[in-house]
mmCIF file of C-alpha atoms in Angstrom:
data_model
loop_
_atom_site.group_PDB
_atom_site.id
_atom_site.type_symbol
_atom_site.label_atom_id
_atom_site.label_comp_id
_atom_site.label_asym_id
_atom_site.label_seq_id
_atom_site.Cartn_x
_atom_site.Cartn_y
_atom_site.Cartn_z
ATOM 1 C CA MET A 159 22.903 -27.029 -1.721
ATOM 2 C CA LEU A 160 22.146 -28.367 -5.176
ATOM 3 C CA THR A 161 25.710 -27.830 -6.285
ATOM 4 C CA SER A 162 27.145 -29.671 -3.323
ATOM 5 C CA ILE A 163 25.067 -32.726 -4.221
ATOM 6 C CA ARG A 164 26.346 -32.674 -7.796
ATOM 7 C CA GLY A 165 29.954 -32.164 -6.702
ATOM 8 C CA LEU A 166 29.781 -34.862 -4.058
ATOM 9 C CA SER A 167 28.215 -37.355 -6.458
ATOM 10 C CA ALA A 168 30.956 -36.783 -9.020
ATOM 11 C CA ALA A 169 33.651 -37.221 -6.401
ATOM 12 C CA THR A 170 32.066 -40.377 -5.032
ATOM 13 C CA LEU A 171 31.814 -41.824 -8.527
ATOM 14 C CA SER A 172 35.481 -41.079 -9.261
ATOM 15 C CA ALA A 173 36.594 -42.615 -5.995
ATOM 16 C CA GLY A 174 34.437 -45.651 -6.721
ATOM 17 C CA LEU A 175 36.105 -46.184 -10.065
ATOM 18 C CA PHE A 176 39.536 -46.080 -8.479
ATOM 19 C CA LEU A 177 38.391 -48.357 -5.725
ATOM 20 C CA SER A 178 36.999 -50.926 -8.155
ATOM 21 C CA ALA A 179 40.367 -51.078 -9.917
ATOM 22 C CA ALA A 180 42.415 -51.237 -6.732
ATOM 23 C CA PRO A 181 41.761 -54.843 -5.606
ATOM 24 C CA ALA A 182 43.392 -56.316 -8.725
ATOM 25 C CA LEU A 183 46.499 -54.228 -8.176
ATOM 26 C CA ALA A 184 46.569 -54.973 -4.485
ATOM 27 C CA SER A 185 46.092 -58.653 -5.219
ATOM 28 C CA ASP A 186 49.042 -58.646 -7.622
ATOM 29 C CA ASN A 187 51.243 -56.979 -5.028
ATOM 30 C CA ASN A 188 50.321 -59.385 -2.264
ATOM 31 C CA ALA A 189 50.391 -62.587 -4.346
ATOM 32 C CA GLU A 190 53.242 -65.048 -3.925
ATOM 33 C CA ALA A 191 55.937 -64.528 -6.567
ATOM 34 C CA PRO A 192 55.605 -67.105 -9.402
ATOM 35 C CA VAL A 193 58.478 -69.388 -10.438
ATOM 36 C CA VAL A 194 59.995 -68.094 -13.663
ATOM 37 C CA ASP A 195 61.986 -70.210 -16.112
ATOM 38 C CA GLU A 196 65.632 -69.053 -15.946
ATOM 39 C CA THR A 197 66.094 -69.313 -19.732
ATOM 40 C CA ILE A 198 63.067 -67.122 -20.457
ATOM 41 C CA SER A 199 64.217 -64.726 -17.726
ATOM 42 C CA ALA A 200 67.670 -64.392 -19.310
ATOM 43 C CA ASP A 201 66.116 -63.711 -22.714
ATOM 44 C CA LEU A 202 63.900 -60.980 -21.231
ATOM 45 C CA ILE A 203 66.911 -59.354 -19.551
ATOM 46 C CA ALA A 204 68.795 -59.340 -22.816
ATOM 47 C CA ALA A 205 65.802 -57.829 -24.645
ATOM 48 C CA SER A 206 65.373 -55.153 -22.009
ATOM 49 C CA ALA A 207 69.012 -54.103 -22.364
ATOM 50 C CA ALA A 208 68.323 -53.315 -26.009
ATOM 51 C CA LEU A 209 65.483 -50.882 -25.197
ATOM 52 C CA ASP A 210 65.952 -47.165 -24.668
ATOM 53 C CA ASN A 211 66.228 -46.313 -20.959
ATOM 54 C CA ASP A 212 63.432 -43.690 -21.193
ATOM 55 C CA ASN A 213 61.030 -46.301 -22.581
ATOM 56 C CA VAL A 214 61.840 -48.659 -19.756
ATOM 57 C CA GLU A 215 60.954 -45.960 -17.229
ATOM 58 C CA THR A 216 57.720 -45.187 -19.042
ATOM 59 C CA LEU A 217 56.642 -48.818 -18.965
ATOM 60 C CA SER A 218 57.235 -49.097 -15.234
ATOM 61 C CA LEU A 219 54.019 -49.842 -13.251
ATOM 62 C CA GLU A 220 55.288 -48.807 -9.851
ATOM 63 C CA PRO A 221 53.974 -45.178 -9.799
ATOM 64 C CA ALA A 222 50.479 -46.240 -10.972
ATOM 65 C CA THR A 223 50.348 -48.961 -8.335
ATOM 66 C CA ASP A 224 51.224 -46.478 -5.586
ATOM 67 C CA VAL A 225 48.561 -43.960 -6.686
ATOM 68 C CA ALA A 226 45.836 -46.584 -6.989
ATOM 69 C CA SER A 227 46.616 -47.993 -3.553
ATOM 70 C CA ASP A 228 46.523 -44.534 -1.980
ATOM 71 C CA VAL A 229 43.161 -43.689 -3.565
ATOM 72 C CA ALA A 230 41.737 -47.034 -2.523
ATOM 73 C CA VAL A 231 42.583 -46.366 1.111
ATOM 74 C CA ARG A 232 41.090 -42.851 1.099
ATOM 75 C CA ALA A 233 37.987 -43.892 -0.841
ATOM 76 C CA GLY A 234 37.049 -46.311 1.900
ATOM 77 C CA GLU A 235 36.990 -43.530 4.514
ATOM 78 C CA PRO A 236 34.201 -40.978 5.168
ATOM 79 C CA ILE A 237 34.619 -37.740 3.217
ATOM 80 C CA ALA A 238 36.008 -35.068 5.510
ATOM 81 C CA SER A 239 33.794 -32.036 6.092
ATOM 82 C CA GLY A 240 36.420 -29.749 4.581
ATOM 83 C CA THR A 241 36.552 -31.867 1.434
ATOM 84 C CA ALA A 242 32.751 -31.928 1.213
ATOM 85 C CA SER A 243 32.697 -28.147 1.512
ATOM 86 C CA GLU A 244 35.206 -27.926 -1.326
ATOM 87 C CA PHE A 245 32.939 -30.064 -3.511
ATOM 88 C CA ALA A 246 29.929 -27.931 -2.508
ATOM 89 C CA GLY A 247 31.706 -24.725 -3.440
ATOM 90 C CA GLU A 248 32.797 -25.752 -6.922
ATOM 91 C CA SER A 249 30.000 -23.756 -8.587
ATOM 92 C CA GLY A 250 29.976 -21.019 -5.944
ATOM 93 C CA LEU A 251 26.202 -21.359 -5.399
ATOM 94 C CA THR A 252 24.540 -21.427 -1.995
ATOM 95 C CA PHE A 253 20.917 -22.295 -1.304
ATOM 96 C CA SER A 254 19.138 -21.065 1.838
ATOM 97 C CA ALA A 255 15.616 -20.884 3.169
ATOM 98 C CA ASN A 256 13.757 -19.115 5.962
ATOM 99 C CA VAL A 257 10.419 -19.363 7.717
ATOM 100 C CA ALA A 258 8.767 -17.129 10.321
ATOM 101 C CA PHE A 259 5.658 -17.025 12.474
ATOM 102 C CA THR A 260 4.675 -13.540 13.642
ATOM 103 C CA THR A 261 1.775 -12.051 15.557
ATOM 104 C CA GLU A 262 1.403 -9.346 12.875
ATOM 105 C CA TYR A 263 2.838 -8.637 9.442
ATOM 106 C CA ARG A 264 4.223 -5.103 9.644
ATOM 107 C CA PHE A 265 5.667 -3.512 6.497
ATOM 108 C CA ARG A 266 7.465 -0.258 7.298
ATOM 109 C CA GLY A 267 5.291 0.055 10.347
ATOM 110 C CA VAL A 268 1.991 -0.553 8.512
ATOM 111 C CA ASP A 269 -0.154 -3.527 9.579
ATOM 112 C CA LEU A 270 -0.925 -5.724 6.560
ATOM 113 C CA SER A 271 -2.373 -8.747 8.378
ATOM 114 C CA GLY A 272 -5.251 -7.010 10.185
ATOM 115 C CA GLY A 273 -3.636 -7.566 13.568
ATOM 116 C CA GLU A 274 -3.702 -11.313 12.956
ATOM 117 C CA PHE A 275 -1.047 -14.005 12.925
ATOM 118 C CA ALA A 276 1.075 -14.301 9.764
ATOM 119 C CA ILE A 277 3.131 -17.143 8.320
ATOM 120 C CA GLN A 278 6.065 -16.078 6.177
ATOM 121 C CA GLY A 279 8.965 -17.698 4.393
ATOM 122 C CA GLY A 280 11.297 -17.615 1.440
ATOM 123 C CA PHE A 281 14.131 -19.154 -0.544
ATOM 124 C CA ASP A 282 17.396 -17.643 -1.778
ATOM 125 C CA VAL A 283 20.152 -18.684 -4.143
ATOM 126 C CA SER A 284 23.396 -16.726 -3.911
ATOM 127 C CA HIS A 285 26.696 -16.928 -5.763
ATOM 128 C CA SER A 286 30.186 -16.430 -4.386
ATOM 129 C CA SER A 287 30.432 -13.336 -6.608
ATOM 130 C CA GLY A 288 27.768 -11.678 -4.419
ATOM 131 C CA LEU A 289 24.892 -12.022 -6.885
ATOM 132 C CA TYR A 290 21.652 -13.430 -5.496
ATOM 133 C CA VAL A 291 17.999 -14.078 -6.347
ATOM 134 C CA GLY A 292 15.159 -15.027 -4.062
ATOM 135 C CA THR A 293 11.501 -15.042 -3.250
ATOM 136 C CA TRP A 294 9.501 -14.431 -0.087
ATOM 137 C CA ALA A 295 5.798 -14.666 0.773
ATOM 138 C CA SER A 296 3.347 -13.781 3.529
ATOM 139 C CA ASN A 297 -0.365 -13.990 4.124
ATOM 140 C CA LEU A 298 -2.369 -10.732 4.161
ATOM 141 C CA ASP A 299 -5.667 -9.630 5.610
ATOM 142 C CA GLU A 300 -7.666 -9.475 2.392
ATOM 143 C CA ASP A 301 -10.639 -7.750 4.047
ATOM 144 C CA THR A 302 -8.713 -4.625 5.096
ATOM 145 C CA VAL A 303 -5.790 -4.523 2.668
ATOM 146 C CA GLY A 304 -7.880 -5.440 -0.371
ATOM 147 C CA PHE A 305 -4.961 -6.996 -2.278
ATOM 148 C CA GLY A 306 -6.026 -10.599 -1.807
ATOM 149 C CA SER A 307 -4.744 -13.050 0.787
ATOM 150 C CA THR A 308 -1.117 -13.412 -0.316
ATOM 151 C CA GLU A 309 1.933 -11.274 -1.023
ATOM 152 C CA VAL A 310 4.806 -12.762 -3.009
ATOM 153 C CA ASP A 311 8.064 -10.858 -3.411
ATOM 154 C CA VAL A 312 10.636 -11.716 -6.071
ATOM 155 C CA TYR A 313 14.021 -10.026 -5.945
ATOM 156 C CA GLY A 314 17.580 -10.080 -7.207
ATOM 157 C CA GLY A 315 20.724 -8.098 -6.576
ATOM 158 C CA TRP A 316 24.300 -8.012 -5.391
ATOM 159 C CA SER A 317 25.693 -7.928 -1.872
ATOM 160 C CA GLY A 318 29.311 -7.881 -0.802
ATOM 161 C CA ASN A 319 32.104 -6.274 1.168
ATOM 162 C CA LEU A 320 33.506 -2.965 -0.023
ATOM 163 C CA THR A 321 36.043 -2.964 2.832
ATOM 164 C CA ASP A 322 36.644 -5.170 5.856
ATOM 165 C CA ALA A 323 33.930 -3.284 7.766
ATOM 166 C CA LEU A 324 31.680 -1.879 5.018
ATOM 167 C CA THR A 325 29.069 -3.979 3.180
ATOM 168 C CA ALA A 326 26.823 -2.943 0.287
ATOM 169 C CA ASP A 327 23.550 -4.373 -0.995
ATOM 170 C CA VAL A 328 21.778 -3.249 -4.187
ATOM 171 C CA GLY A 329 18.932 -4.781 -6.123
ATOM 172 C CA VAL A 330 15.388 -4.716 -7.402
ATOM 173 C CA ILE A 331 12.244 -6.255 -5.924
ATOM 174 C CA ALA A 332 8.774 -6.912 -7.314
ATOM 175 C CA TYR A 333 5.824 -6.943 -4.897
ATOM 176 C CA LEU A 334 3.199 -9.290 -6.322
ATOM 177 C CA TYR A 335 -0.367 -10.042 -5.181
ATOM 178 C CA PRO A 336 -1.384 -13.136 -7.163
ATOM 179 C CA ASP A 337 -4.967 -13.425 -5.899
ATOM 180 C CA SER A 338 -5.767 -9.731 -5.844
ATOM 181 C CA PRO A 339 -9.419 -9.147 -6.870
ATOM 182 C CA ALA A 340 -10.113 -7.569 -10.243
ATOM 183 C CA SER A 341 -11.878 -4.698 -8.486
ATOM 184 C CA ALA A 342 -8.563 -3.647 -6.906
ATOM 185 C CA GLY A 343 -7.044 -2.951 -10.321
ATOM 186 C CA ASP A 344 -3.287 -3.147 -10.759
ATOM 187 C CA THR A 345 -1.702 -3.837 -7.363
ATOM 188 C CA SER A 346 1.810 -5.155 -8.103
ATOM 189 C CA TYR A 347 4.768 -2.782 -8.262
ATOM 190 C CA VAL A 348 8.550 -2.739 -8.613
ATOM 191 C CA GLU A 349 11.071 -1.051 -6.335
ATOM 192 C CA PHE A 350 14.835 -0.500 -6.488
ATOM 193 C CA TYR A 351 16.883 -0.579 -3.280
ATOM 194 C CA GLY A 352 20.363 -0.069 -1.910
ATOM 195 C CA SER A 353 22.043 0.004 1.488
ATOM 196 C CA LEU A 354 25.385 0.340 3.225
ATOM 197 C CA SER A 355 26.226 -1.409 6.492
ATOM 198 C CA VAL A 356 29.203 -0.882 8.750
ATOM 199 C CA GLY A 357 30.271 -3.019 11.689
ATOM 200 C CA ILE A 358 31.855 -1.491 14.773
ATOM 201 C CA GLY A 359 32.675 -4.123 17.361
ATOM 202 C CA PRO A 360 29.426 -5.772 18.497
ATOM 203 C CA ALA A 361 27.350 -3.069 16.766
ATOM 204 C CA SER A 362 26.256 -2.582 13.170
ATOM 205 C CA LEU A 363 24.746 0.453 11.480
ATOM 206 C CA THR A 364 22.790 0.322 8.217
ATOM 207 C CA GLY A 365 21.521 3.143 6.043
ATOM 208 C CA GLY A 366 19.332 2.430 3.056
ATOM 209 C CA VAL A 367 17.061 3.777 0.357
ATOM 210 C CA ALA A 368 14.251 2.219 -1.661
ATOM 211 C CA TYR A 369 12.609 3.912 -4.623
ATOM 212 C CA ALA A 370 9.534 2.841 -6.582
ATOM 213 C CA PRO A 371 9.146 4.869 -9.793
ATOM 214 C CA ASP A 372 5.794 6.008 -11.213
ATOM 215 C CA GLN A 373 3.483 3.027 -11.671
ATOM 216 C CA SER A 374 -0.271 2.664 -12.099
ATOM 217 C CA SER A 375 -0.417 0.530 -8.948
ATOM 218 C CA LEU A 376 0.968 3.519 -7.019
ATOM 219 C CA GLY A 377 -1.658 5.887 -8.338
ATOM 220 C CA SER A 378 0.666 6.970 -11.168
ATOM 221 C CA THR A 379 3.028 8.457 -8.588
ATOM 222 C CA ASP A 380 6.308 7.311 -7.059
ATOM 223 C CA ASN A 381 7.410 6.357 -3.556
ATOM 224 C CA LEU A 382 10.673 7.038 -1.718
ATOM 225 C CA TYR A 383 11.727 5.287 1.456
ATOM 226 C CA LEU A 384 14.787 6.140 3.581
ATOM 227 C CA TYR A 385 15.782 4.219 6.668
ATOM 228 C CA THR A 386 18.474 3.460 9.196
ATOM 229 C CA ASP A 387 18.892 0.381 11.381
ATOM 230 C CA VAL A 388 21.093 -0.057 14.438
ATOM 231 C CA SER A 389 21.914 -3.414 16.035
ATOM 232 C CA VAL A 390 24.018 -3.965 19.133
ATOM 233 C CA GLY A 391 24.905 -7.444 20.305
ATOM 234 C CA ILE A 392 25.207 -7.924 24.053
ATOM 235 C CA PRO A 393 28.607 -9.560 24.678
ATOM 236 C CA ASP A 394 28.611 -13.140 25.966
ATOM 237 C CA SER A 395 24.869 -13.484 25.433
ATOM 238 C CA PRO A 396 22.454 -14.547 22.648
ATOM 239 C CA PHE A 397 20.692 -11.156 22.745
ATOM 240 C CA THR A 398 20.819 -8.311 20.231
ATOM 241 C CA ILE A 399 19.135 -4.917 20.649
ATOM 242 C CA ASN A 400 17.671 -3.481 17.423
ATOM 243 C CA GLY A 401 16.440 -0.028 16.517
ATOM 244 C CA HIS A 402 14.834 1.170 13.288
ATOM 245 C CA LEU A 403 13.787 4.561 11.926
ATOM 246 C CA GLY A 404 12.227 5.054 8.490
ATOM 247 C CA TYR A 405 10.775 7.853 6.394
ATOM 248 C CA THR A 406 8.283 7.445 3.529
ATOM 249 C CA ASP A 407 7.450 10.111 0.957
ATOM 250 C CA GLY A 408 4.876 9.054 -1.602
ATOM 251 C CA PHE A 409 1.934 6.809 -2.232
ATOM 252 C CA LEU A 410 2.538 4.197 0.486
ATOM 253 C CA THR A 411 1.443 6.284 3.473
ATOM 254 C CA PHE A 412 -1.696 6.927 5.518
ATOM 255 C CA THR A 413 -1.132 10.650 6.012
ATOM 256 C CA ASN A 414 -2.609 13.734 4.370
ATOM 257 C CA ASP A 415 0.738 15.014 3.118
ATOM 258 C CA SER A 416 1.952 11.589 1.906
ATOM 259 C CA GLU A 417 4.846 11.657 4.352
ATOM 260 C CA ALA A 418 5.262 9.333 7.317
ATOM 261 C CA ILE A 419 7.809 8.279 9.919
ATOM 262 C CA ASP A 420 7.930 4.670 11.130
ATOM 263 C CA TRP A 421 9.987 3.223 13.941
ATOM 264 C CA SER A 422 10.610 0.108 15.985
ATOM 265 C CA ILE A 423 12.731 -1.043 18.884
ATOM 266 C CA GLY A 424 13.189 -4.637 19.844
ATOM 267 C CA VAL A 425 15.375 -7.460 21.014
ATOM 268 C CA ASP A 426 16.450 -10.704 19.325
ATOM 269 C CA MET A 427 17.448 -13.914 21.050
ATOM 270 C CA ALA A 428 19.333 -16.434 18.916
ATOM 271 C CA ALA A 429 19.099 -20.157 19.650
ATOM 272 C CA GLY A 430 20.938 -22.023 16.904
ATOM 273 C CA PRO A 431 19.107 -21.493 13.604
ATOM 274 C CA VAL A 432 16.066 -20.072 15.447
ATOM 275 C CA THR A 433 15.642 -16.409 16.414
ATOM 276 C CA PHE A 434 13.008 -15.073 18.811
ATOM 277 C CA THR A 435 12.118 -11.387 18.408
ATOM 278 C CA ALA A 436 10.018 -9.000 20.472
ATOM 279 C CA ALA A 437 9.526 -5.498 19.048
ATOM 280 C CA TYR A 438 7.396 -2.425 19.545
ATOM 281 C CA VAL A 439 6.388 -0.977 16.164
ATOM 282 C CA GLY A 440 4.757 2.308 15.184
ATOM 283 C CA VAL A 441 4.027 4.506 12.159
ATOM 284 C CA GLU A 442 2.413 7.871 11.541
ATOM 285 C CA GLY A 443 -1.180 7.932 10.365
ATOM 286 C CA ASP A 444 -3.898 10.600 10.080
ATOM 287 C CA ALA A 445 -7.421 10.079 11.369
ATOM 288 C CA LEU A 446 -8.951 11.108 8.038
ATOM 289 C CA ILE A 447 -6.962 8.485 6.152
ATOM 290 C CA ASP A 448 -6.992 5.685 8.753
ATOM 291 C CA PRO A 449 -9.782 6.680 11.182
ATOM 292 C CA ASN A 450 -9.728 3.517 13.293
ATOM 293 C CA GLY A 451 -5.988 3.041 13.244
ATOM 294 C CA THR A 452 -6.503 -0.247 11.363
ATOM 295 C CA PHE A 453 -3.159 0.074 9.603
ATOM 296 C CA THR A 454 -1.228 2.515 11.767
ATOM 297 C CA ASP A 455 -1.877 1.764 15.444
ATOM 298 C CA ASP A 456 1.251 0.976 17.430
ATOM 299 C CA ALA A 457 1.706 -2.696 18.247
ATOM 300 C CA PHE A 458 3.873 -5.120 20.208
ATOM 301 C CA VAL A 459 4.948 -7.833 17.747
ATOM 302 C CA LEU A 460 6.383 -11.260 18.573
ATOM 303 C CA THR A 461 8.190 -13.330 15.933
ATOM 304 C CA VAL A 462 9.829 -16.747 15.779
ATOM 305 C CA ALA A 463 12.047 -17.216 12.716
ATOM 306 C CA ALA A 464 14.393 -19.920 11.476
ATOM 307 C CA SER A 465 16.896 -20.031 8.637
ATOM 308 C CA PHE A 466 18.612 -23.051 7.108
#
């Protein structure tokens, strides 16, 4: 995290300053006591008696010596992980990244990579308040999709717990196609989304909605998407069973009535930061709109993803 680096650097610098001052104090404490002239010593005692007691206490060096010695000892030791985490969390920001390799890029059941391999990845910055921003990208099949070779998504929102078991996520996302050909016209569009997730033991259930208002890239129409996801972790194993069901009403379909159901069922296997996924994916499509099933044929999709 960027903030953890800044926090750790500041702490290291402070400890270094204390440490650089400590040897002189430690040297004074360990040095052999000097011989003091008894006459001068008696004069000093007499002068001290004339001072206010509070001032004498204020001038005492003992507390400062104790603090400096304590800091010097701790500064010479490795920073504990808990302390480092405290430094990292001072700003409340967290940085994360993800990368995935998949046999097909499927968006709500629709094939956007022409049945070919896709490389995907993104970056996110989140705050302890629940606010987050991020970006994600994937290659496309420019010959069939016609939106160029790359999709870049930019999003921002808020995610957090409403109760111990209920989590919410709301935000807005922009789908961008930076190398889309001029002949394709306006291809980028914006969508608003929201979801609620509840955990019940090893299972979680999510219901969500995404809505893209009227935009020229959507044929001057809108698009509504409703979905539900179910995940069940198998106890004492790295496996999770996932199910998905979605419904689209609007421009982003390959059916005559602009309505389509998509679905998937799969299994995840977690191995540290890496997750292996195998899923069977399908979506409705009409022969008149997608005669060869280029976008809507069912497929078995394999994915390897990592987050860090």
